[in-house]
CSV table of C-alpha atoms in Angstrom, one decimal:
chain,number,residue,atom,x,y,z
Q,1,MET,CA,52.1,-9.0,-14.8
Q,2,PHE,CA,48.7,-9.3,-15.9
Q,3,ARG,CA,45.9,-6.6,-14.8
Q,4,THR,CA,42.5,-7.0,-14.5
Q,5,VAL,CA,40.3,-4.0,-15.2
Q,6,ALA,CA,36.6,-3.7,-14.7
Q,7,ILE,CA,34.8,-3.1,-17.8
Q,8,ALA,CA,31.4,-1.2,-17.5
Q,9,ARG,CA,29.1,-2.4,-20.4
Q,10,SER,CA,26.3,-0.4,-21.6
Q,11,LEU,CA,23.4,-1.3,-23.8
Q,12,ALA,CA,21.9,1.3,-26.7
Q,13,PRO,CA,18.7,0.0,-27.9
Q,14,LEU,CA,17.9,-0.1,-31.4
Q,15,GLY,CA,14.6,1.5,-33.6
Q,16,ASP,CA,11.9,1.8,-31.0
Q,17,ARG,CA,13.0,-0.2,-28.5
Q,18,ILE,CA,13.1,0.8,-24.7
Q,19,LEU,CA,15.6,-0.6,-22.3
Q,20,ILE,CA,13.7,-0.4,-18.9
Q,21,ARG,CA,14.6,-1.6,-15.2
Q,22,ARG,CA,11.6,-3.4,-13.5
Q,23,ALA,CA,10.8,-1.7,-9.7
Q,24,ALA,CA,11.7,-4.3,-7.1
Q,25,LYS,CA,9.3,-7.0,-5.9
Q,26,GLU,CA,7.7,-5.9,-2.6
Q,27,VAL,CA,7.9,-8.8,-0.1
Q,28,GLN,CA,6.3,-7.0,2.9
Q,29,THR,CA,2.8,-5.5,3.0
Q,30,SER,CA,2.0,-2.3,4.2
Q,31,SER,CA,1.1,-3.7,7.6
Q,32,GLY,CA,4.5,-5.3,7.9
Q,33,ILE,CA,3.5,-9.0,6.9
Q,34,TYR,CA,6.2,-10.6,4.9
Q,35,LEU,CA,5.2,-12.5,1.6
Q,36,PRO,CA,6.7,-15.6,0.3
Q,37,THR,CA,8.7,-14.8,-2.7
Q,38,ASP,CA,7.1,-17.6,-4.7
Q,39,SER,CA,3.7,-15.9,-4.3
Q,40,VAL,CA,4.8,-12.2,-5.0
Q,41,LYS,CA,4.0,-11.3,-9.0
Q,42,ASN,CA,6.4,-9.2,-11.0
Q,43,PRO,CA,5.8,-5.6,-10.7
Q,44,ASN,CA,4.2,-3.7,-13.6
Q,45,GLU,CA,6.1,-0.8,-13.1
Q,46,GLY,CA,9.5,0.2,-14.3
Q,47,GLU,CA,12.1,2.9,-14.9
Q,48,VAL,CA,13.2,4.1,-18.4
Q,49,VAL,CA,17.0,3.5,-18.7
Q,50,ALA,CA,17.8,3.9,-22.3
Q,51,VAL,CA,15.7,5.1,-25.3
Q,52,GLY,CA,16.3,4.0,-28.9
Q,53,PRO,CA,16.4,6.8,-31.8
Q,54,GLY,CA,13.1,5.8,-33.2
Q,55,ILE,CA,11.8,3.9,-36.5
Q,56,ARG,CA,11.5,5.1,-40.0
Q,57,ASP,CA,7.9,5.0,-41.9
Q,58,VAL,CA,7.7,4.3,-45.6
Q,59,SER,CA,8.4,7.9,-46.7
Q,60,GLY,CA,11.6,8.0,-44.4
Q,61,ASN,CA,10.3,10.2,-41.6
Q,62,LEU,CA,11.9,9.4,-38.3
Q,63,HIS,CA,9.4,9.0,-35.4
Q,64,THR,CA,11.0,9.4,-32.1
Q,65,PRO,CA,9.8,7.7,-29.1
Q,66,ASN,CA,7.5,9.5,-26.5
Q,67,LEU,CA,9.6,8.6,-23.5
Q,68,GLN,CA,12.9,9.8,-21.9
Q,69,LYS,CA,15.6,8.4,-19.6
Q,70,GLY,CA,14.1,8.3,-16.4
Q,71,ASP,CA,10.6,8.2,-16.9
Q,72,SER,CA,8.3,5.9,-14.9
Q,73,VAL,CA,6.1,3.6,-17.1
Q,74,LEU,CA,3.3,0.9,-16.9
Q,75,LEU,CA,4.3,-2.4,-18.3
Q,76,PRO,CA,2.7,-5.2,-19.4
Q,77,GLU,CA,2.4,-8.5,-17.3
Q,78,TYR,CA,4.1,-10.4,-20.1
Q,79,GLY,CA,6.3,-9.6,-22.6
Q,80,GLY,CA,9.6,-8.0,-23.2
Q,81,THR,CA,13.2,-9.6,-23.7
Q,82,LYS,CA,15.1,-10.1,-20.5
Q,83,VAL,CA,18.8,-8.9,-20.8
Q,84,THR,CA,21.3,-8.8,-18.5
Q,85,VAL,CA,23.8,-5.6,-18.1
Q,86,ASP,CA,26.3,-5.4,-15.8
Q,87,SER,CA,25.1,-8.4,-13.5
Q,88,GLU,CA,21.8,-6.3,-13.2
Q,89,GLU,CA,18.5,-7.6,-15.1
Q,90,MET,CA,16.8,-5.3,-17.5
Q,91,PHE,CA,14.1,-5.7,-20.4
Q,92,LEU,CA,14.0,-4.3,-23.8
Q,93,TYR,CA,10.3,-3.7,-25.1
Q,94,ARG,CA,8.9,-2.0,-28.2
Q,95,GLU,CA,7.5,1.3,-27.6
Q,96,ASP,CA,4.0,-0.2,-28.7
Q,97,ASP,CA,4.3,-2.6,-26.0
Q,98,ILE,CA,4.0,-0.2,-22.9
Q,99,LEU,CA,0.9,0.8,-21.5
Q,100,GLY,CA,1.3,3.9,-20.3
Q,101,LYS,CA,3.6,6.4,-18.8
Q,102,LEU,CA,3.1,7.3,-15.0
Q,103,GLU,CA,3.4,10.7,-13.7
């Protein structure tokens, strides 16, 4: 009688906000040693998932963000707003908070 339908949610950032998926924590060193998960820091790299339209200045001009979907970025150690979209943890940052773009 009732059908369950999987609903895919998406999040469109507003203003100069940028939705970022942080890189996975590395739990194994390059020499093959496994690290305890408690001692592993959050990675400071991520991938841009979605970008807001930008912000308007006092005169009404729209300033679009310099980043695009798929860009790799350098993130601050602290900050961002944690959001969960389709059981995946992502972060919202303002464009000013992002430290740089990785080439």
